[in-house]
Each structure stands twice: as C-alpha cells, then as structure tokens.
mmCIF file of C-alpha atoms in Angstrom:
data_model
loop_
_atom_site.group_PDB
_atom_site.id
_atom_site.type_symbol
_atom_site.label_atom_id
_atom_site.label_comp_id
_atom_site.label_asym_id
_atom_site.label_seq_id
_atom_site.Cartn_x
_atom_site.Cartn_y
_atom_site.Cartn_z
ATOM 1 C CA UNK A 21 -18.197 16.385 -2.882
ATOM 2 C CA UNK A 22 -16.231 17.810 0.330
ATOM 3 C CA UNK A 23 -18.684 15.056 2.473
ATOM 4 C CA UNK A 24 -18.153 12.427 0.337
ATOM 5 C CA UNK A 25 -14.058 12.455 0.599
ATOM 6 C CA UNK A 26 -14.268 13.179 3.884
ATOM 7 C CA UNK A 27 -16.312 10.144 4.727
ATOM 8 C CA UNK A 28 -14.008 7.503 1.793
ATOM 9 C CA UNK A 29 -10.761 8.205 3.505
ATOM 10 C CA UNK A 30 -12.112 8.139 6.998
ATOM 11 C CA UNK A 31 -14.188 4.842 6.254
ATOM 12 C CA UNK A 32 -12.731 3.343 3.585
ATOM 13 C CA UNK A 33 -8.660 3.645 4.865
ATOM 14 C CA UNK A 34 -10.329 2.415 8.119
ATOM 15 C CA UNK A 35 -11.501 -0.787 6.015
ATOM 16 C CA UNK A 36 -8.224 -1.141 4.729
ATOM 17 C CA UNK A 37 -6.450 -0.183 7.266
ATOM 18 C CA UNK A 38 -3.159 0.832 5.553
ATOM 19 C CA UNK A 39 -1.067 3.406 4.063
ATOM 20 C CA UNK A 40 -3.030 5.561 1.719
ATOM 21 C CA UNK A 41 -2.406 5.431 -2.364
ATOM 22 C CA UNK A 42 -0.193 8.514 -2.659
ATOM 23 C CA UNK A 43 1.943 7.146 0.578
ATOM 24 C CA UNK A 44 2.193 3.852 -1.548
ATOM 25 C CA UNK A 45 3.023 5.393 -4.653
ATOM 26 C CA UNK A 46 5.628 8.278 -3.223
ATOM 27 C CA UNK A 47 7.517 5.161 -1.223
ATOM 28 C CA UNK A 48 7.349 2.782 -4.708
ATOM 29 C CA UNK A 49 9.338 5.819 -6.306
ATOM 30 C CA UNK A 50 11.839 6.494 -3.649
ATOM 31 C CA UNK A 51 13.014 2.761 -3.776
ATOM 32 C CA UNK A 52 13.238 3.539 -7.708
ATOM 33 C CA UNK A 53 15.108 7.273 -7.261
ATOM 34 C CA UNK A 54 17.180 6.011 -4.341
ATOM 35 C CA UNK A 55 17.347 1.980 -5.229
ATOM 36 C CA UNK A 56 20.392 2.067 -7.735
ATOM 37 C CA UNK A 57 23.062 1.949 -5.153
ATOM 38 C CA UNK A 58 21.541 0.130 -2.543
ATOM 39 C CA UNK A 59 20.062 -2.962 -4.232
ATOM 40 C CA UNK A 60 21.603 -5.823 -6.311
ATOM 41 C CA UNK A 61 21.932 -5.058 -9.824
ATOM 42 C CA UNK A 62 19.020 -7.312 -11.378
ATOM 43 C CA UNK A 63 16.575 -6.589 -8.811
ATOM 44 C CA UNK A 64 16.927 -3.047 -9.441
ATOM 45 C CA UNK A 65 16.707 -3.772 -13.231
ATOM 46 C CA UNK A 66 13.791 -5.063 -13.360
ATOM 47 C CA UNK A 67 11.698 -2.475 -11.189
ATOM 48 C CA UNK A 68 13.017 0.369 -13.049
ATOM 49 C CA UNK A 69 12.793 -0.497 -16.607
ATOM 50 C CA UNK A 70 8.768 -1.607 -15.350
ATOM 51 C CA UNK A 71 8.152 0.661 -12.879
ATOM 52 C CA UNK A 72 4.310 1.102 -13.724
ATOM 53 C CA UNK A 73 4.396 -2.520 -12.798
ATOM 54 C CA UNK A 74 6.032 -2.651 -9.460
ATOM 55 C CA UNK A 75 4.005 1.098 -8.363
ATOM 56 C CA UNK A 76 0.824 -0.799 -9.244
ATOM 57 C CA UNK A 77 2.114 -3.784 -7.317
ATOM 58 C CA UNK A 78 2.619 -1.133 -4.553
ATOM 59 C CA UNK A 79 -1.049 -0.631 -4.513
ATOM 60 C CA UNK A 80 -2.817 -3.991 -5.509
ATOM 61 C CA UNK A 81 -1.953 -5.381 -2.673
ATOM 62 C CA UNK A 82 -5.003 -3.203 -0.949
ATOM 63 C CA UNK A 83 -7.731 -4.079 -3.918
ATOM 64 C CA UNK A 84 -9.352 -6.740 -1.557
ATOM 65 C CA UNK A 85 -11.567 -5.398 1.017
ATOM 66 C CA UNK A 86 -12.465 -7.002 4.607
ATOM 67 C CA UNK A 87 -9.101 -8.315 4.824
ATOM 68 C CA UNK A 88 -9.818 -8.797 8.451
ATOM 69 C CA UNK A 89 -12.072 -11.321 7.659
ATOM 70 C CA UNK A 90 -10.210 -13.493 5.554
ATOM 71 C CA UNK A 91 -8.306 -16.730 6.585
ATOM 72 C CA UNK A 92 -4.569 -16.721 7.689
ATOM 73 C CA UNK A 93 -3.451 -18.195 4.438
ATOM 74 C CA UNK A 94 -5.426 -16.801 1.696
ATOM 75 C CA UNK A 95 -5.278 -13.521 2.931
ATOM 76 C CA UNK A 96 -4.257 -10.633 0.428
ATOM 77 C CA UNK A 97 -1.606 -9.075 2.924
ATOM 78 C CA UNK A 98 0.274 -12.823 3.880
ATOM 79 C CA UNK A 99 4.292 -12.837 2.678
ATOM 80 C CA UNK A 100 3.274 -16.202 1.928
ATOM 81 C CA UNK A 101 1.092 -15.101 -0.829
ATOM 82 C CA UNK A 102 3.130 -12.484 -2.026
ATOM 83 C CA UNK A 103 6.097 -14.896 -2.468
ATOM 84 C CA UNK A 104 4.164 -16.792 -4.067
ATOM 85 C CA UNK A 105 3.218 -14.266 -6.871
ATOM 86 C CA UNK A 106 7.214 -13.848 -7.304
ATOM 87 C CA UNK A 107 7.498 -17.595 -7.632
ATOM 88 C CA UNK A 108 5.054 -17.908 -10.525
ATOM 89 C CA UNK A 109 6.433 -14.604 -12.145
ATOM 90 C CA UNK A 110 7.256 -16.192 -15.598
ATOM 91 C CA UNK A 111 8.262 -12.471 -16.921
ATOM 92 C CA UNK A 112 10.408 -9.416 -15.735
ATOM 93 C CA UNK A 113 7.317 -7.638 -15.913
ATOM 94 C CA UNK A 114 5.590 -9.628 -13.268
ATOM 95 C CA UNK A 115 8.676 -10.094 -11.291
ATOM 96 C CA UNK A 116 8.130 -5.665 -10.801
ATOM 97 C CA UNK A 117 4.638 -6.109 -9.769
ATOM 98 C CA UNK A 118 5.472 -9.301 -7.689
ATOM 99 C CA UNK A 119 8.344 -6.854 -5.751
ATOM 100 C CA UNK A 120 5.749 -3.832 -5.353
ATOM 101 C CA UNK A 121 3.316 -6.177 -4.021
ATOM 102 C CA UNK A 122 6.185 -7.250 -1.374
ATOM 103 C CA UNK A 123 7.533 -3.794 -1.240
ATOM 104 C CA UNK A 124 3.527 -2.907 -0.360
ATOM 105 C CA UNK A 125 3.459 -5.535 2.638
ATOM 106 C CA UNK A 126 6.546 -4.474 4.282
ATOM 107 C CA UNK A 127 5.476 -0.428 4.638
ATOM 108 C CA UNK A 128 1.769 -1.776 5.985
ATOM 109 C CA UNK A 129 3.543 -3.903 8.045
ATOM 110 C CA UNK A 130 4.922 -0.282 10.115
ATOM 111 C CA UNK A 131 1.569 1.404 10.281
ATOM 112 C CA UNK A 132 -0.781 -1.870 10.982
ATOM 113 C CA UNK A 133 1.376 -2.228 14.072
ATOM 114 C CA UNK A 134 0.805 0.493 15.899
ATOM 115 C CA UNK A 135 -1.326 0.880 18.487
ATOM 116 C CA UNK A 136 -4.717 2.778 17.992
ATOM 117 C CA UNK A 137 -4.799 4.210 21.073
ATOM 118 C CA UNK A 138 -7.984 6.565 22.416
ATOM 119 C CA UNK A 139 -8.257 9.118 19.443
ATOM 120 C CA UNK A 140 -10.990 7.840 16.941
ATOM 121 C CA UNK A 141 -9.735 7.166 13.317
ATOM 122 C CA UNK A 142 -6.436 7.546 14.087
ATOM 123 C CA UNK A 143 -5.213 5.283 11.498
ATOM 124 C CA UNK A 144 -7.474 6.951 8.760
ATOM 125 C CA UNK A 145 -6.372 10.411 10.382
ATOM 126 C CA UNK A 146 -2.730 9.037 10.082
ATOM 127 C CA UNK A 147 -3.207 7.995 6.251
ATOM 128 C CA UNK A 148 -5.102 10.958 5.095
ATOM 129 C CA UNK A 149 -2.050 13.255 6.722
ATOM 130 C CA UNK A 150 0.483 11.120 5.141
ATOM 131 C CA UNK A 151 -1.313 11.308 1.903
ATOM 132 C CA UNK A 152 -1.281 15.199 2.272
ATOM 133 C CA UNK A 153 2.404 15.609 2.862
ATOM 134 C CA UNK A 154 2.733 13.847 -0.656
ATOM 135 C CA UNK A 155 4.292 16.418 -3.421
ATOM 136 C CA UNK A 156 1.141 16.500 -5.750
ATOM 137 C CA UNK A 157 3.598 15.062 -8.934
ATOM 138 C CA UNK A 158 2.341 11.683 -7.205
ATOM 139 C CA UNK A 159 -1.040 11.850 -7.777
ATOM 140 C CA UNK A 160 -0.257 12.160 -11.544
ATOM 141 C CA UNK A 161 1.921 9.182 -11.475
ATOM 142 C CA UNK A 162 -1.064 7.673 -9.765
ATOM 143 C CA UNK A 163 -3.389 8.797 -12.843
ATOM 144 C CA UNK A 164 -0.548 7.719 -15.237
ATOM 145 C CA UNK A 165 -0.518 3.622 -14.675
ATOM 146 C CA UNK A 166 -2.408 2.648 -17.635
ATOM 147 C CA UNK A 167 -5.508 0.088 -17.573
ATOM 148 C CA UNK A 168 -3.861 -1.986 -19.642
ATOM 149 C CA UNK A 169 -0.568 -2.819 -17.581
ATOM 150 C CA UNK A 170 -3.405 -3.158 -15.082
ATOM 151 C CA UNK A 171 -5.416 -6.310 -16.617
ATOM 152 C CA UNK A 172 -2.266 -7.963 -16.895
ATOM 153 C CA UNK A 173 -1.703 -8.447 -13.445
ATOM 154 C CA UNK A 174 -4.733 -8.318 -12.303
ATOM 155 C CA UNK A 175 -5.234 -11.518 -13.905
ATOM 156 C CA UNK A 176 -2.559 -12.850 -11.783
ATOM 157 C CA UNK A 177 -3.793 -11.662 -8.880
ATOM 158 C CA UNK A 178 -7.322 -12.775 -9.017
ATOM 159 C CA UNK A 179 -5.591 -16.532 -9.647
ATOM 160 C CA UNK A 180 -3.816 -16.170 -6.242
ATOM 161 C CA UNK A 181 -6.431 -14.137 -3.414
ATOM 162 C CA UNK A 182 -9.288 -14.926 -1.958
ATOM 163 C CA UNK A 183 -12.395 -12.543 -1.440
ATOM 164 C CA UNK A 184 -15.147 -13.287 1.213
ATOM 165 C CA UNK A 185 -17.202 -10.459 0.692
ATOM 166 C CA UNK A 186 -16.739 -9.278 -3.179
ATOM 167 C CA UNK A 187 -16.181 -10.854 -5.899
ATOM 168 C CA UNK A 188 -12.322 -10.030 -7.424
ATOM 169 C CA UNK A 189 -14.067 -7.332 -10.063
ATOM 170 C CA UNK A 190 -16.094 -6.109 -7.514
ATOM 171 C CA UNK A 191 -13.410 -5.730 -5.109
ATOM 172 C CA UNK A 192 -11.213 -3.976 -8.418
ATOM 173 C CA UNK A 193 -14.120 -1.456 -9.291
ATOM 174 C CA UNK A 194 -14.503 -0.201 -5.533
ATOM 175 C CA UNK A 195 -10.581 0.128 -5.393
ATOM 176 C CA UNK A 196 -10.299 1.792 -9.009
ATOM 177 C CA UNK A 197 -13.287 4.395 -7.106
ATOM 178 C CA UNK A 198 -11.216 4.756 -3.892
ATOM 179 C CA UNK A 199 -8.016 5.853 -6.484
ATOM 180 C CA UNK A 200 -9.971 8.119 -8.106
ATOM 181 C CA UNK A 201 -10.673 9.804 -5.350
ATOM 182 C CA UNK A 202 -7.168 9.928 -3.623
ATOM 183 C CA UNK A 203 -6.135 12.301 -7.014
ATOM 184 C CA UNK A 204 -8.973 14.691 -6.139
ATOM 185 C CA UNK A 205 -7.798 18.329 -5.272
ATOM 186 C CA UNK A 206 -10.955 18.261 -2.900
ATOM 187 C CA UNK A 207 -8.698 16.184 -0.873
ATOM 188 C CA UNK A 208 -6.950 18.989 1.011
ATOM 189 C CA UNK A 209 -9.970 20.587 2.219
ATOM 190 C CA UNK A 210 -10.552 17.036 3.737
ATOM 191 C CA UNK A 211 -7.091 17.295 5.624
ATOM 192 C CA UNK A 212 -7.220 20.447 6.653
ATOM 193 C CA UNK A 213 -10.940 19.770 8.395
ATOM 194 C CA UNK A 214 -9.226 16.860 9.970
ATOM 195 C CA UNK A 215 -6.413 19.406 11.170
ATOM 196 C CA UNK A 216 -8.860 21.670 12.607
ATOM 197 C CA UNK A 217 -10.798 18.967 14.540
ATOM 198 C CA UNK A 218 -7.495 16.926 15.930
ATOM 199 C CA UNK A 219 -4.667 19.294 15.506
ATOM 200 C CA UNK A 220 -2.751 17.610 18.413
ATOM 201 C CA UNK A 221 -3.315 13.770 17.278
ATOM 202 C CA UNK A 222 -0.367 12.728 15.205
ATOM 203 C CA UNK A 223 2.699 15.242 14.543
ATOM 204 C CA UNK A 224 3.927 15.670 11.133
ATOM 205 C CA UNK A 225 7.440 14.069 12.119
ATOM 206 C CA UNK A 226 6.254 11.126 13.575
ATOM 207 C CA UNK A 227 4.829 10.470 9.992
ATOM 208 C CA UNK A 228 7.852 11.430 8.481
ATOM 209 C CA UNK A 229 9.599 8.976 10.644
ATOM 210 C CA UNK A 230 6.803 6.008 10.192
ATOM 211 C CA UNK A 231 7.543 6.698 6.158
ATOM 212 C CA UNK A 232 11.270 6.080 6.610
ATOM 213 C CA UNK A 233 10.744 3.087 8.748
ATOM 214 C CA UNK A 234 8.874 2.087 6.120
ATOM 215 C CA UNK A 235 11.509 2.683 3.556
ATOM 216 C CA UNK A 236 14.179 1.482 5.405
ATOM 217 C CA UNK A 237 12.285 -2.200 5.661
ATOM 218 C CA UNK A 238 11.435 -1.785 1.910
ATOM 219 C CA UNK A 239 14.885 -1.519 1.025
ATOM 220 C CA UNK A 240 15.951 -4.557 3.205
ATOM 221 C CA UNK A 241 13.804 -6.668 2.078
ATOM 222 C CA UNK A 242 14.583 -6.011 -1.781
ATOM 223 C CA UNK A 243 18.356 -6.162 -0.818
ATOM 224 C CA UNK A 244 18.066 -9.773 1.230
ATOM 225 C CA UNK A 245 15.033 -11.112 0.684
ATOM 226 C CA UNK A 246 13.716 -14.322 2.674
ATOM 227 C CA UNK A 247 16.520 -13.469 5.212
ATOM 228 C CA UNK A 248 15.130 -9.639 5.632
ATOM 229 C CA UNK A 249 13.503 -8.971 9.653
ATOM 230 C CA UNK A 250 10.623 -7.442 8.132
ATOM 231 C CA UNK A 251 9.803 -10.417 7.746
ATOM 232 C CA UNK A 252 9.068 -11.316 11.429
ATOM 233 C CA UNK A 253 6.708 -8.527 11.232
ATOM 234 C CA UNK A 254 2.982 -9.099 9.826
ATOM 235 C CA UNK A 255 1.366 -6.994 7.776
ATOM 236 C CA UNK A 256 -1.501 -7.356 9.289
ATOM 237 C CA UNK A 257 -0.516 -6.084 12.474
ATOM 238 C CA UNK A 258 -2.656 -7.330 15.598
ATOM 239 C CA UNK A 259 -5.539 -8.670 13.199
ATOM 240 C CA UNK A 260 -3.347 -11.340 12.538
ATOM 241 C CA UNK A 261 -2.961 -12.526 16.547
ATOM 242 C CA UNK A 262 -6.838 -13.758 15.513
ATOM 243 C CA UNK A 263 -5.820 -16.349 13.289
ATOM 244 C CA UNK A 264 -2.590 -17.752 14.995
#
C-alpha cells in the first residue's frame, strides 16, 4: 500500500500538476471561516449555506486529466470556462460550485507558476508537503461531500469540458480513486519518505506563504470579480505559453 501512495501523489499530482485535495479543501474552508467580513454579502451567502457545493467546486476543477494536452479554450483550468459555469448557474447551488471552481483556478494559478527548477518532482514534492501540513479534520470533510451533491454538478460539468484522453466518467472514476487515496493515513509515511530523501527541497514556510498567496487571490477574486489581477495570471502556468 506504502508503494502505491507513494507512486499516485508523485505521478498522479505530477499529471495534474496542482495543489493537492486536502490543500484545495483546507483553502475552500478558510474563504468560508474567514469570508464573512471580507466578501459582499450575497456572495458569501451563497457559499456558506452550500458549502459542499463550492468545496467540491474547489476540487472538480482537477477531474480532467492531461490538461496539458487540451486546447486553449476548452481546457478544464481556462477562467473562460469557469465563468462560463457561473453564467449558466440557474441555482444558488450551482452558483457555490461555479465560485469553488473559480476559487480552484486562482490558488493553481500560484503553484503552476513557479518554476520547477533542478530537483525532480518538485511540484508533486510541493503538493504532497502541503497536503501533510493539512489538520487531518480536512480529510473528513473530504470524505463528507456526498455522491449525490456530486452528480448534480457533475452533470454540469461534463456539458462544459473537454477530455482528449478519457472519457468524462472515466476521467470522474480515476479522480474519485486519486480522493480516496489523499484520506489514507498511509499518506504520512509517504511524506515523511519524501522528507528523508529531499529534506532541503522546499521549506515548510515557503508553503505556508504559497497557501496565503493563494488565499489572498481567492479572496480578491470573490470580492471583485472580472476586475480581480488574478486574473492576468493563468492557471495553467507556463503550459499555457504553448497555446498562445
């Protein structure tokens, strides 16, 4: 079991390319603990009375795989599409996913535009380290968002992205796996190996600090929307230099 996590979040995350789960799920709640004074009234609303919704939107934004691959404009982690998927909210309900799916783009958008540098897997390394600083209350809230709530917007989702490589319940069965795994206690044997083998790569703070960047553009772009900076940034980082 030990080999198994240990190769899913170096590969997988690697795939991916993003903030682990429990990163996703522990920023989705501090914009919900911490949102109430910082964010305009209905915005804030909405997200807490369906907060399921707008955590899951936090993570659905990662349920297609090869994103790399994928056009400019269909791709999963474009602000156009996740706009869009506000836009056709009809409900409250989707209008919290639709913001967690936002929310989602603007922390990736901090950690896909970094540089790599020499050490192998240093993104993966990065995520899997994040994900173990995590209070472990998160990876019950992770086990908590109910199938149900789920198929809802999933069904949404599938009418707006694009998969090369998968099919959309394809892509959904590998995420759902990938999920499972991140609320695995075998996970900390998995970070501590990686702490043994590159103790010096990436200090605890500068995670710290690339989680609060990361909140900081959350909450700006909640509080002001199409005028936010974040949205200069990509999501995808450098992969997206390939398609402009």
């Amino acid at each position: 079991m030990f080999i198994v996590c240990l190769l899913s979040f170096l590969l997988l995350p690697s795939i991916v390319h993003a903030w682990g789960p429990l990163t996703h799920v522990y920023l989705g709640n501090q914009i919900i603990d911490f949102g109430a004074a910082a964010l305009p009234p209905a915005i804030y609303g909405v997200i807490k009375k369906f907060k399921n919704d707008f955590l899951y939107g936090n993570l659905s934004a990662d349920i297609i795989l090869g994103r790399k691959f994928q056009g400019f404009e269909k791709n999963s982690h474009s602000w156009d599409i996740a706009w869009k998927l506000l836009e056709f909210s009809k409900t409250d309900r989707q209008k919290a996913f639709a913001y967690g799916y936002l929310t989602h783009l603007c922390a990736d958008s901090v950690v896909h535009n970094l540089k790599g540098g020499a050490m192998p897997f240093k993104h993966s390394i990065m995520e899997v380290k994040s994900d173990s600083m995590v209070n472990r209350k998160y990876r019950k809230m992770l086990k908590d968002l109910d199938a149900f709530m789920q198929k809802k917007n999933d069904v949404v989702l599938e009418d707006h992205l694009e998969s090369l490589i998968f099919s959309f319940k394809t892509n959904k069965k590998i995420f759902k796996g990938f999920l499972l795994l991140s609320r695995l206690p075998n996970y900390r044997p998995v970070s501590g190996f990686i702490k043994k083998r590159f103790p010096y790569g990436i200090p605890v703070v500068d995670i710290y600090d690339f989680q609060q960047e990361s909140l900081r553009r959350m909450f700006e772009l909640l509080k002001n929307g199409r005028d936010s900076d974040v949205l200069k940034e990509h999501p995808l980082g450098s992969i997206s230099k390939r398609f402009s």
